[in-house]
Structure formats: structure tokens, C-alpha cells
Tab-separated table of C-alpha atoms and ligand atoms in Angstrom:
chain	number	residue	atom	x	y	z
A	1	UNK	CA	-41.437	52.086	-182.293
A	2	UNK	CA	-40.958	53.308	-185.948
A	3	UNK	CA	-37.956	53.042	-188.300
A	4	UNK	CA	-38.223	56.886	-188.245
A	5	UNK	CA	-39.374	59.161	-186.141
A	6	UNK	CA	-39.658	62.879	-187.350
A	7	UNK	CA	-39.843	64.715	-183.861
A	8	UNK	CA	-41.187	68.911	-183.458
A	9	UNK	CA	-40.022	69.710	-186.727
A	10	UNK	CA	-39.655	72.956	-187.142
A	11	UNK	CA	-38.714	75.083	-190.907
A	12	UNK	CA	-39.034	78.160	-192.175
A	13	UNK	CA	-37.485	80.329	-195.348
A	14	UNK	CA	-35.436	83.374	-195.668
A	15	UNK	CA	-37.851	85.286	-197.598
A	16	UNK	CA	-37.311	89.377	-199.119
A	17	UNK	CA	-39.711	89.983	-196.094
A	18	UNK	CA	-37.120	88.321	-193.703
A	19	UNK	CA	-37.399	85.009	-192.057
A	20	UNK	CA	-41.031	82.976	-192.536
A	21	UNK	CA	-42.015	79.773	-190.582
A	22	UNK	CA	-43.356	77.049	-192.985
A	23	UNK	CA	-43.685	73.775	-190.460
A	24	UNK	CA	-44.282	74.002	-186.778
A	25	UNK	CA	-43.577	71.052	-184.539
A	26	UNK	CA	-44.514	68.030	-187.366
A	27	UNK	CA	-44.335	64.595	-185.746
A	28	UNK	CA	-44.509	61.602	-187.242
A	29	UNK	CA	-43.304	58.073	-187.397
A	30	UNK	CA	-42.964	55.317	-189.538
A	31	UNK	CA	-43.348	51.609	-189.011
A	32	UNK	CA	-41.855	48.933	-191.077
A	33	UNK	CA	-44.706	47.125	-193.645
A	34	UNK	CA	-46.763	50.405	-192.908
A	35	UNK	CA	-47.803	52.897	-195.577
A	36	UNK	CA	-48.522	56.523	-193.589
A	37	UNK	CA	-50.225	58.695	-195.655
A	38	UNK	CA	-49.536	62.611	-195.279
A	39	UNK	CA	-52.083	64.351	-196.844
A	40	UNK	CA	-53.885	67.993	-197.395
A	41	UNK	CA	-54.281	71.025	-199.782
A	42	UNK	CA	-51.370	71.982	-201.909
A	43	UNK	CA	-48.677	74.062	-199.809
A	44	UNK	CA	-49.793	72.638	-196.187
A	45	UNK	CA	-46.688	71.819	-195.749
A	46	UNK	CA	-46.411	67.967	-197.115
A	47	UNK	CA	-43.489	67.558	-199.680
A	48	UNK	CA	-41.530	69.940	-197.674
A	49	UNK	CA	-42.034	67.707	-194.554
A	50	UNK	CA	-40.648	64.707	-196.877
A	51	UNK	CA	-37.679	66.506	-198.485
A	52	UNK	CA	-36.553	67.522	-194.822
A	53	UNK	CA	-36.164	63.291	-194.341
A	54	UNK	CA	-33.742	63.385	-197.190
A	55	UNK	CA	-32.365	66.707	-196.198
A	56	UNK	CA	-32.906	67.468	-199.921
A	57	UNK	CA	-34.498	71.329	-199.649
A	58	UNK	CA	-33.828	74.820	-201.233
A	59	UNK	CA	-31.300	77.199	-200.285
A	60	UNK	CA	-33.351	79.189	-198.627
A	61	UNK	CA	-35.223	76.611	-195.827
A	62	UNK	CA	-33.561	76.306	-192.905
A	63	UNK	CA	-34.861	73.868	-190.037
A	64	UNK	CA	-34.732	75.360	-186.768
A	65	UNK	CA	-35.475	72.846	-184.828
A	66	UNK	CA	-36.755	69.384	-184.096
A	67	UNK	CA	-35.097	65.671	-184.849
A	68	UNK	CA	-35.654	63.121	-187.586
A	69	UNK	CA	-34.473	59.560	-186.303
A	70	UNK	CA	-33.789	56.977	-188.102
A	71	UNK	CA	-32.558	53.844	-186.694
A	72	UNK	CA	-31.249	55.626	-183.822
A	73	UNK	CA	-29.385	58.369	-185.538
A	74	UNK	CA	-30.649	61.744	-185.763
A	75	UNK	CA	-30.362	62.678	-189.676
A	76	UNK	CA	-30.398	66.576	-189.393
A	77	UNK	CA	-26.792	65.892	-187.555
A	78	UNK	CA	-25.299	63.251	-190.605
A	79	UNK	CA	-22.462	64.521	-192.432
A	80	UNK	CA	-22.551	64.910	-196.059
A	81	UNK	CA	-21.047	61.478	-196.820
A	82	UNK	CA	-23.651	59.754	-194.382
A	83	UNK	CA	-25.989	61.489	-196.403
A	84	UNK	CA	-25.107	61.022	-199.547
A	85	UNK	CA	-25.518	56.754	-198.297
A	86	UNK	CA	-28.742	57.444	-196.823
A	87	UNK	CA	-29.982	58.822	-199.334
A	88	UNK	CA	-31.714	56.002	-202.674
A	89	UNK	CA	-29.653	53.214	-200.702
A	90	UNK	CA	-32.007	53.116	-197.586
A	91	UNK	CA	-33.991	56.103	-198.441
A	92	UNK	CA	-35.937	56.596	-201.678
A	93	UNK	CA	-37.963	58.625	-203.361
A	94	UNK	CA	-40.549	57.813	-205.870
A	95	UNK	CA	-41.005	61.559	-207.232
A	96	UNK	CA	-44.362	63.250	-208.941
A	97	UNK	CA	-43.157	63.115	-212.512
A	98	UNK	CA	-40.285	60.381	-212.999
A	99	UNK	CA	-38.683	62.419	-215.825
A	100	UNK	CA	-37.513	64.426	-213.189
A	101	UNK	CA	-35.439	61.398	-212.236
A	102	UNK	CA	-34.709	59.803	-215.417
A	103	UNK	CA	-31.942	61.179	-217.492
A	104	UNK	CA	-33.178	61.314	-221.063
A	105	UNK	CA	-29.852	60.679	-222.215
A	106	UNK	CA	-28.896	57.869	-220.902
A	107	UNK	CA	-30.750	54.095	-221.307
A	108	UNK	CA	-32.941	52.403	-217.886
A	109	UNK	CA	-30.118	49.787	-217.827
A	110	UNK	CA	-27.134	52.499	-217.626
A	111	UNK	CA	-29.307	54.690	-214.843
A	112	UNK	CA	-30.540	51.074	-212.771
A	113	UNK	CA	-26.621	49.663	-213.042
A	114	UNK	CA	-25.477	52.842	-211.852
A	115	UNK	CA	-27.270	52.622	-209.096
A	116	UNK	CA	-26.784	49.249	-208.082
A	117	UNK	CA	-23.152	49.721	-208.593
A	118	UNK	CA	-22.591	52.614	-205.777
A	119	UNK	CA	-25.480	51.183	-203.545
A	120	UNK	CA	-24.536	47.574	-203.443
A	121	UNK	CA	-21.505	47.756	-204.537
A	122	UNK	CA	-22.003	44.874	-207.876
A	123	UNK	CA	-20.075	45.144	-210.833
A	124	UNK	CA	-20.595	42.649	-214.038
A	125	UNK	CA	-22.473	40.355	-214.805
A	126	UNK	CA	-23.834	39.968	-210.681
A	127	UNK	CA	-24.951	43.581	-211.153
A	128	UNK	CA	-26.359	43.277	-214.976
A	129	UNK	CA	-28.223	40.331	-212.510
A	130	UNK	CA	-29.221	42.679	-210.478
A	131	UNK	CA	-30.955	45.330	-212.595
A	132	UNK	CA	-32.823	42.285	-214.498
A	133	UNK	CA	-34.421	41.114	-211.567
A	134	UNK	CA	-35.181	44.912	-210.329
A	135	UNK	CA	-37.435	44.795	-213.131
A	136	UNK	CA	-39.381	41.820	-213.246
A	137	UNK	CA	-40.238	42.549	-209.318
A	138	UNK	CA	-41.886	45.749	-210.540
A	139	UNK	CA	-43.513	43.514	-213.220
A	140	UNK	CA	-41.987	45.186	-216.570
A	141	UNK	CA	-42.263	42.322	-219.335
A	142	UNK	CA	-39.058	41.256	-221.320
A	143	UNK	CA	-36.837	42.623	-218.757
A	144	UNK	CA	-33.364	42.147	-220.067
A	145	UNK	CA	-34.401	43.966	-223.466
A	146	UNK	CA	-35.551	46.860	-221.576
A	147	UNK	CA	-32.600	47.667	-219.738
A	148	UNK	CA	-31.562	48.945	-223.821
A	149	UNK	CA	-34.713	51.418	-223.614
A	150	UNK	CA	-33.798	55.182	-223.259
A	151	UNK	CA	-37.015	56.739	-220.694
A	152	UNK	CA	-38.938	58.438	-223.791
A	153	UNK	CA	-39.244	54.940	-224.926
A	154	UNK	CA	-40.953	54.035	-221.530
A	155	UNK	CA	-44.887	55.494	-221.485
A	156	UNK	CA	-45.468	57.441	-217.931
A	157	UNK	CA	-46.308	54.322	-215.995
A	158	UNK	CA	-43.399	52.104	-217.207
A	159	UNK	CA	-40.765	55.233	-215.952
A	160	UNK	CA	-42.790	55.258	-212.262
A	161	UNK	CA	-42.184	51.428	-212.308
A	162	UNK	CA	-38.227	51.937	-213.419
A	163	UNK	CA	-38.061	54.672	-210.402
A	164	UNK	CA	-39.411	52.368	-207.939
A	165	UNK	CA	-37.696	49.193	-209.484
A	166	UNK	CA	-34.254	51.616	-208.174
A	167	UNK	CA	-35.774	51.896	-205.295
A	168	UNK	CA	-35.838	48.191	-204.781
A	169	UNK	CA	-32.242	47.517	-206.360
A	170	UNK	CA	-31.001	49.054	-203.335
A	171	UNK	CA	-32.708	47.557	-200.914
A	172	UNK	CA	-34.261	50.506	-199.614
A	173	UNK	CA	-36.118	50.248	-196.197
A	174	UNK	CA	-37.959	53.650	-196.321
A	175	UNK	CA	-39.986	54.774	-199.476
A	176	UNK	CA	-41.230	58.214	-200.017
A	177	UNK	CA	-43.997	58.512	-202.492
A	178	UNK	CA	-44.867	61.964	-203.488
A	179	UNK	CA	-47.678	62.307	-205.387
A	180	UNK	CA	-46.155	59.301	-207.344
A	181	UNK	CA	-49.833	58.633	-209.617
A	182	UNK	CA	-50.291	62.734	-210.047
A	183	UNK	CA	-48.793	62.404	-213.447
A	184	UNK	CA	-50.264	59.298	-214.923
A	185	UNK	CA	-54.063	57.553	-216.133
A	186	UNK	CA	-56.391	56.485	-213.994
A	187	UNK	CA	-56.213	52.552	-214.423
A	188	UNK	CA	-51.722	52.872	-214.653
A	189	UNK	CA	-52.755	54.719	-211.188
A	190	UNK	CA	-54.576	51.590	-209.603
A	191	UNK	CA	-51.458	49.571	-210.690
A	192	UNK	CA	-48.781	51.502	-209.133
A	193	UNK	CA	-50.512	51.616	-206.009
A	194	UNK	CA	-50.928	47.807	-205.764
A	195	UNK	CA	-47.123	47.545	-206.989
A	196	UNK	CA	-46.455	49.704	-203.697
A	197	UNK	CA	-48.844	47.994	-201.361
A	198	UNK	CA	-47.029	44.326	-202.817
A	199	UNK	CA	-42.999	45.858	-202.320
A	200	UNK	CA	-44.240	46.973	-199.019
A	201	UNK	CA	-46.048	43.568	-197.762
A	202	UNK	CA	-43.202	41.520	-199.500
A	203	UNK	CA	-40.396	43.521	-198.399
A	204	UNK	CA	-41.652	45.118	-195.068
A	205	UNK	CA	-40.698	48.654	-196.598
A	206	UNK	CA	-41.761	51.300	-194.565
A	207	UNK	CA	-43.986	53.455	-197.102
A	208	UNK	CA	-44.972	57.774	-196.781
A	209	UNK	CA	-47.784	58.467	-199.321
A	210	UNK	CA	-47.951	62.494	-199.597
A	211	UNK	CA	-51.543	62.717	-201.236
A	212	UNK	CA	-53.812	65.170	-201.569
A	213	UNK	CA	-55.803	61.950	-202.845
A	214	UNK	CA	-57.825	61.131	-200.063
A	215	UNK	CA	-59.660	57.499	-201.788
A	216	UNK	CA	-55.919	56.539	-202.915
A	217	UNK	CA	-55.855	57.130	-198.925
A	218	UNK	CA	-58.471	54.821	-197.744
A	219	UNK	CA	-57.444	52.135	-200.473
A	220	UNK	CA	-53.825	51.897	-199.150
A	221	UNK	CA	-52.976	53.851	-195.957
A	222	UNK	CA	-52.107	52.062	-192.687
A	223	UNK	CA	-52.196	55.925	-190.832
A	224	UNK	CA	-53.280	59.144	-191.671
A	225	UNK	CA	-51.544	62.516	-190.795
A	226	UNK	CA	-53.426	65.359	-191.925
A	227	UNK	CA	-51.855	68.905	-192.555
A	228	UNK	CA	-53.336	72.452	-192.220
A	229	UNK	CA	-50.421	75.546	-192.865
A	230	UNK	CA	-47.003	73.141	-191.598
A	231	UNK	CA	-49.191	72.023	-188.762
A	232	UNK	CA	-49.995	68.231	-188.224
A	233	UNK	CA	-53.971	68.912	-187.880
A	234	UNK	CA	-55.004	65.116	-187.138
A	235	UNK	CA	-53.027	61.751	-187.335
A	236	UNK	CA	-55.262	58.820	-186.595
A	237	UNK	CA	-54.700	55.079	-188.211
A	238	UNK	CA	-56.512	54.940	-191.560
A	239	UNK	CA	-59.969	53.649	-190.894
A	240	UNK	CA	-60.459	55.042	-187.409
A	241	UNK	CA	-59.817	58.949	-189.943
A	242	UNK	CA	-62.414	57.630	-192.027
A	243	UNK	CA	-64.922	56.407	-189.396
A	244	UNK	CA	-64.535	58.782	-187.227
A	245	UNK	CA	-62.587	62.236	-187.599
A	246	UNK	CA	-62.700	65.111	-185.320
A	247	UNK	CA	-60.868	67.991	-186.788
A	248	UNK	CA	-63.081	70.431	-188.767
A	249	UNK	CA	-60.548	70.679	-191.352
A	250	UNK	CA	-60.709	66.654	-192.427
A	251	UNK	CA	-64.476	66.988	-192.072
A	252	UNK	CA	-64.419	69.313	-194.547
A	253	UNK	CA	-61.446	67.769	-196.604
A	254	UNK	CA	-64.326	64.393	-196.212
A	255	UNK	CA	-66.769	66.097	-197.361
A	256	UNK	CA	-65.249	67.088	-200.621
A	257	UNK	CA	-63.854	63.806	-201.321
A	258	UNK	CA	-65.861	62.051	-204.473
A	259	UNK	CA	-67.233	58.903	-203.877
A	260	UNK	CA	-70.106	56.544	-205.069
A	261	UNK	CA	-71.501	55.909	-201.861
A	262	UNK	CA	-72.062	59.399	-200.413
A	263	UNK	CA	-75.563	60.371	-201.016
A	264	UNK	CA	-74.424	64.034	-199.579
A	265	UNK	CA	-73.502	66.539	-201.825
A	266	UNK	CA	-70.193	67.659	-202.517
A	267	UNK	CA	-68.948	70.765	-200.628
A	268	UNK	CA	-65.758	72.927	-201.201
A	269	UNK	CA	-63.644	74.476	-198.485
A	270	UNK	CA	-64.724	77.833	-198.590
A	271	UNK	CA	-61.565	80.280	-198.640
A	272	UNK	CA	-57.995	79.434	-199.535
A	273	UNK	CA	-55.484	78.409	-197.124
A	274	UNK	CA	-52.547	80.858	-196.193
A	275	UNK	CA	-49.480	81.257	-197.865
A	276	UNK	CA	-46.286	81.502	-195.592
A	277	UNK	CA	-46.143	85.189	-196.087
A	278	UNK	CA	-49.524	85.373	-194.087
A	279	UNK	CA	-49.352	85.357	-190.511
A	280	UNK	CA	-52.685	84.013	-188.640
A	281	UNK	CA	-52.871	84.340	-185.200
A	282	UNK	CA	-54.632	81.555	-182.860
A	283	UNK	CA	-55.792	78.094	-184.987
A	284	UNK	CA	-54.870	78.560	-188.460
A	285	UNK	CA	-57.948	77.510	-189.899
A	286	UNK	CA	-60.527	79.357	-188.292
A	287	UNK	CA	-60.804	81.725	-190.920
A	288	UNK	CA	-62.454	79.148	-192.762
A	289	UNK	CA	-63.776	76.819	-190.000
A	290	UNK	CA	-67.562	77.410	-189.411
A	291	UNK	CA	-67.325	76.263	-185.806
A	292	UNK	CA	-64.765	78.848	-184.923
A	293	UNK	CA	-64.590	80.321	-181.502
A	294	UNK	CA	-63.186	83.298	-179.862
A	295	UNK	CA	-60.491	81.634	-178.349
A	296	UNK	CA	-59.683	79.987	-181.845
A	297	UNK	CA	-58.822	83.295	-183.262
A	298	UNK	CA	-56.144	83.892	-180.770
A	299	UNK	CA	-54.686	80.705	-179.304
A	300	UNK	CA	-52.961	78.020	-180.555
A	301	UNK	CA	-54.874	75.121	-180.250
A	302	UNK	CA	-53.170	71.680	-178.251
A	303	UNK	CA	-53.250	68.454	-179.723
A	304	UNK	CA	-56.070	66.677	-177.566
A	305	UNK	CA	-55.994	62.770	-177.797
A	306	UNK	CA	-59.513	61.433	-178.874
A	307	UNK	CA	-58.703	57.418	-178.933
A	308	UNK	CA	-55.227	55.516	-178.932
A	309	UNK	CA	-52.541	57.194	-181.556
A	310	UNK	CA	-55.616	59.443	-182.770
A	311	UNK	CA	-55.393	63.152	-181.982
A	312	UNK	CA	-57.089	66.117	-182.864
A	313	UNK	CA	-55.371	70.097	-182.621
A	314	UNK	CA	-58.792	71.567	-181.709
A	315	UNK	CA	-60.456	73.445	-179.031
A	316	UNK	CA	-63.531	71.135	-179.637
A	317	UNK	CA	-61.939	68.225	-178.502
A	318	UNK	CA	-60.963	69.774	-175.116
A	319	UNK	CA	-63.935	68.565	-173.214
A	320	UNK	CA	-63.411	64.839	-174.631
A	321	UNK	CA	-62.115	62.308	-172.766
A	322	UNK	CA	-58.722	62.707	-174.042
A	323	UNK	CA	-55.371	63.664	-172.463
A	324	UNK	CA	-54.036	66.983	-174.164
A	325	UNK	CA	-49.898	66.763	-175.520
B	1	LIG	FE1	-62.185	75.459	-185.876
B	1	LIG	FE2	-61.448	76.458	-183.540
B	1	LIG	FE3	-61.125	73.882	-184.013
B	1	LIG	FE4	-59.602	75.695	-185.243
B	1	LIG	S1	-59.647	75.246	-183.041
B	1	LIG	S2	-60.562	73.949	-186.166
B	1	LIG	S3	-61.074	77.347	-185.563
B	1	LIG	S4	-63.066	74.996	-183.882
């Protein structure tokens, strides 16, 4: 059993057209010294499916249904104040761009010791401690005389490693990483991931990786959820979704993955996926899947299990030897 289990979510947004469903029925869980990777095209569905753990969406969203449990207690039913200690004390997120966290006006040390002081409840010289060891675990050299740095002081990889080195002050259990290595060089990318993949052998954290970064995937995933228009397409663990996927959708999100040893050429996915304003009856993808069938265009495919925790939402998987959900 996971440290949190996101059960049949279900959102949608108050639009000028009226009321628009952006996630049906996402399930997921995570395990403690796992990293689950939620991944697919831009709008699927994947940072909104996050924010909804830290109850942290717009004004308009509004989930109508569904739990998200974590340690026994449902989260969509915490009061503000439970919230408010969920939330960067057990719960964390490492954003996109970390300027988006860090206050420009105020120095690492203020923002860390802030922290550290309403999470943990330090003061002095134990917290000053505190924030000093923060940042030698995410491996930032002269520690102490950084703590005087304001962020534009910090390049892009040295702000991801204060976020996550916050993170770690509190003790945080659950880490959401959201696109955390969009924003920064390829080699700063490779060491942020192995930062992660250290906190979260050394310190059991339980780790969701929203990617649309599917070799970050197969470098550092334990499981793999993938998401087509707020559904949860296929979830397998990591390398049986690389050995051996089913849905047409990761096929083709496989295919146009770079990578040295493919000796096939690289394909797109033809079309666009839909926005929430466009309703598609039936499988949402078979507008672009080329192994559509009639009943695709009008039913909703099940999930059909194809091999323990590994399912597929596809009429092609019906005549497996699976059991359907
Ligand atoms: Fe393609 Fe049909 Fe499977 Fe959808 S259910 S992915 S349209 S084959």
C-alpha cells in the first residue's frame, strides 16, 4: 500500500461555455523510496492531477469527485489549517522554474530559515543549523556563505537545488517534481535528477516526476502512468512500459522518443490532442489512433489488466488474458 493513494479523481472548470470536465477517474498511488512518473503531451491532464494533491488549483476547478489519501486521511476533506501543514512540511513541490518560488527580495538563508522555523518549529542558532546542513545534502559548496546569497545570485541549477534543499529541511515524505529540469542545461539536468534519485534512496521519499521527458523516465522512474485528455491511458512499473507497452498512445509517444539505439525513424503523433472545450465521444484518442475501431469512436474504453499492476484503457487488450476494472 502507498503513502498516497489518489482514487477516481474527477475535475473539471467553470468555463464561459459552462462547466468542462478536465480529469476523469485518475488513480494512482505512491510508495515510499519510489519515484512514479506521470507523463504525456502538454495539457493531458498532469500538473493539474499534482496540484489537486496539494489542493493548490485555480478558482475556477472544482473536483467533483474521487479521494486523495494520504496516510489514512482523505485530503480533499482537510481543513484549511491541516492544509496549510500538509502542505512544504510533508508535501513539497519542486516547481518548473524555481523563481516562481524564490522571492527575489529576500536572501536563500531568510526564505530556508523561514521555512524551517514554521515546519519544524527551530529558532536560533539550532535552526541557522538547520538550513546549513539543508544545503550541503543538496551538495551546494560553502554552505554557510550561501545562506547570504539573494536567488539572482544563484544560476538556474543552484535555485532548483535551494527549492529541493526546503524540501528536505522539512522533512518532507512526498515530493512532487513538475517538470523540475524544463528550465535548466542539459548536464545541470543529469545532476538534479541524481540529487532526486539520492534524497529519495537516502530518505525513502516518496517521489511524482510529471514529465513529458520520457528518457528522464526510463533513467529514474520506479512506475509509469501515462495520460491521454485527464484519462490515466496506461500505468505499468517502469521497465515492464518500456519493454512492453500496449496502449497505442505510448507506442506512439515510444516511437517519438530520441534515442541512440533506435535504428527506427522518428515519428510524430499525427493530430493534436483535445482541448477541454472539445468533447470526443468513445476513446479519446481515436481520432489519432491508426488502429481505431468502430466501437472506439463511441465507447469508453475499460481499463483491461495485461500483467500484474500493468493496465491498458483499450479495446485491443480485451481479448488478452487480463481481467477488465
Ligand atoms: Fe485506439 Fe481504439 Fe485503443 Fe482507443 S480504444 S487507443 S481508438 S484502438
Amino acid at each position: 500500500m502507498g503513502i498516497l493513494e489518489v482514487k477516481n479523481l474527477n475535475l473539471g472548470f467553470e468555463c464561459e461555455c459552462g462547466f468542462r470536465q478536465a480529469l476523469y477517474d485518475v488513480s494512482f498511488s505512491l510508495e515510499c523510496g519510489k519515484m512514479h512518473a506521470l507523463v504525456g503531451e502538454s495539457g493531458c491532464g498532469k500538473t493539474i492531477s499534482a496540484m489537486s494533491i496539494l489542493k493548490l488549483l485555480p478558482k475556477t476547478a472544482y473536483i467533483t469527485g474521487g479521494e486523495i489519501i494520504f496516510k489514512g486521511k482523505d485530503i480533499l476533506k482537510m481543513s484549511g489549517h491541516d492544509l496549510q501543514k500538509l502542505r512544504g512540511a510533508k508535501i513539497a513541490l519542486i516547481p518548473q522554474d524555481p523563481m516562481t518560488s524564490l522571492n527575489p527580495l529576500y536572501t536563500i538563508g531568510d526564505q530556508l530559515l523561514e521555512v524551517i522555523k514554521i515546519h519544524q518549529g527551530l529558532q536560533g542558532k539550532d535552526a541557522f543549523n538547520k538550513a546549513v546542513e539543508a544545503l550541503e545534502l543538496v551538495q551546494i559548496p560553502c554552505a554557510k556563505e550561501r545562506l547570504k546569497a539573494y536567488p539572482h545570485e544563484f544560476s538556474g541549477g543552484m535555485k532548483q537545488r535551494a527549492i529541493i534543499a526546503m524540501a528536505l529541511a522539512c522533512n518532507a515524505e512526498i515530493l512532487i517534481a513538475d517538470e523540475p529540469t524544463t528550465a535548466l542545461d542539459v548536464t545541470i539536468q543529469a545532476q538534479i535528477m541524481s540529487l532526486l534519485k539520492n534524497i529519495q534512496s537516502d530518505t525513502n521519499t516518496a517521489i511524482l516526476l510529471i514529465t513529458h521527458d520520457l528518457a528522464l523516465v526510463g533513467e529514474n522512474a520506479d512506475y509509469v502512468s501515462v495520460m491521454y485528455a485527464g484519462r490515466i491511458v496506461e500505468k505499468a512499473p517502469a521497465d515492464e512500459f518500456f519493454n512492453k507497452p500496449e496502449h497505442p498512445y505510448t507506442l506512439a509517444l515510444l516511437k517519438s522518443m530520441p534515442a541512440s539505439k533506435r535504428s527506427e525513424k522518428l515519428q510524430t503523433i499525427t493530430g493534436q490532442p483535445p482541448t477541454i472545450q472539445q468533447f470526443i465521444n468513445g476513446c479519446k484518442f481515436h481520432p489519432r489512433c491508426s488502429q481505431c475501431m468502430d466501437i472506439c469512436k463511441n465507447v469508453v474504453p475499460p481499463v483491461y489488466y495485461v500483467g500484474e499492476n500493468h493496465f491498458s484503457a483499450c479495446f485491443l487488450n480485451k481479448d488478452d488474458n487480463c481481467s477488465q476494472d
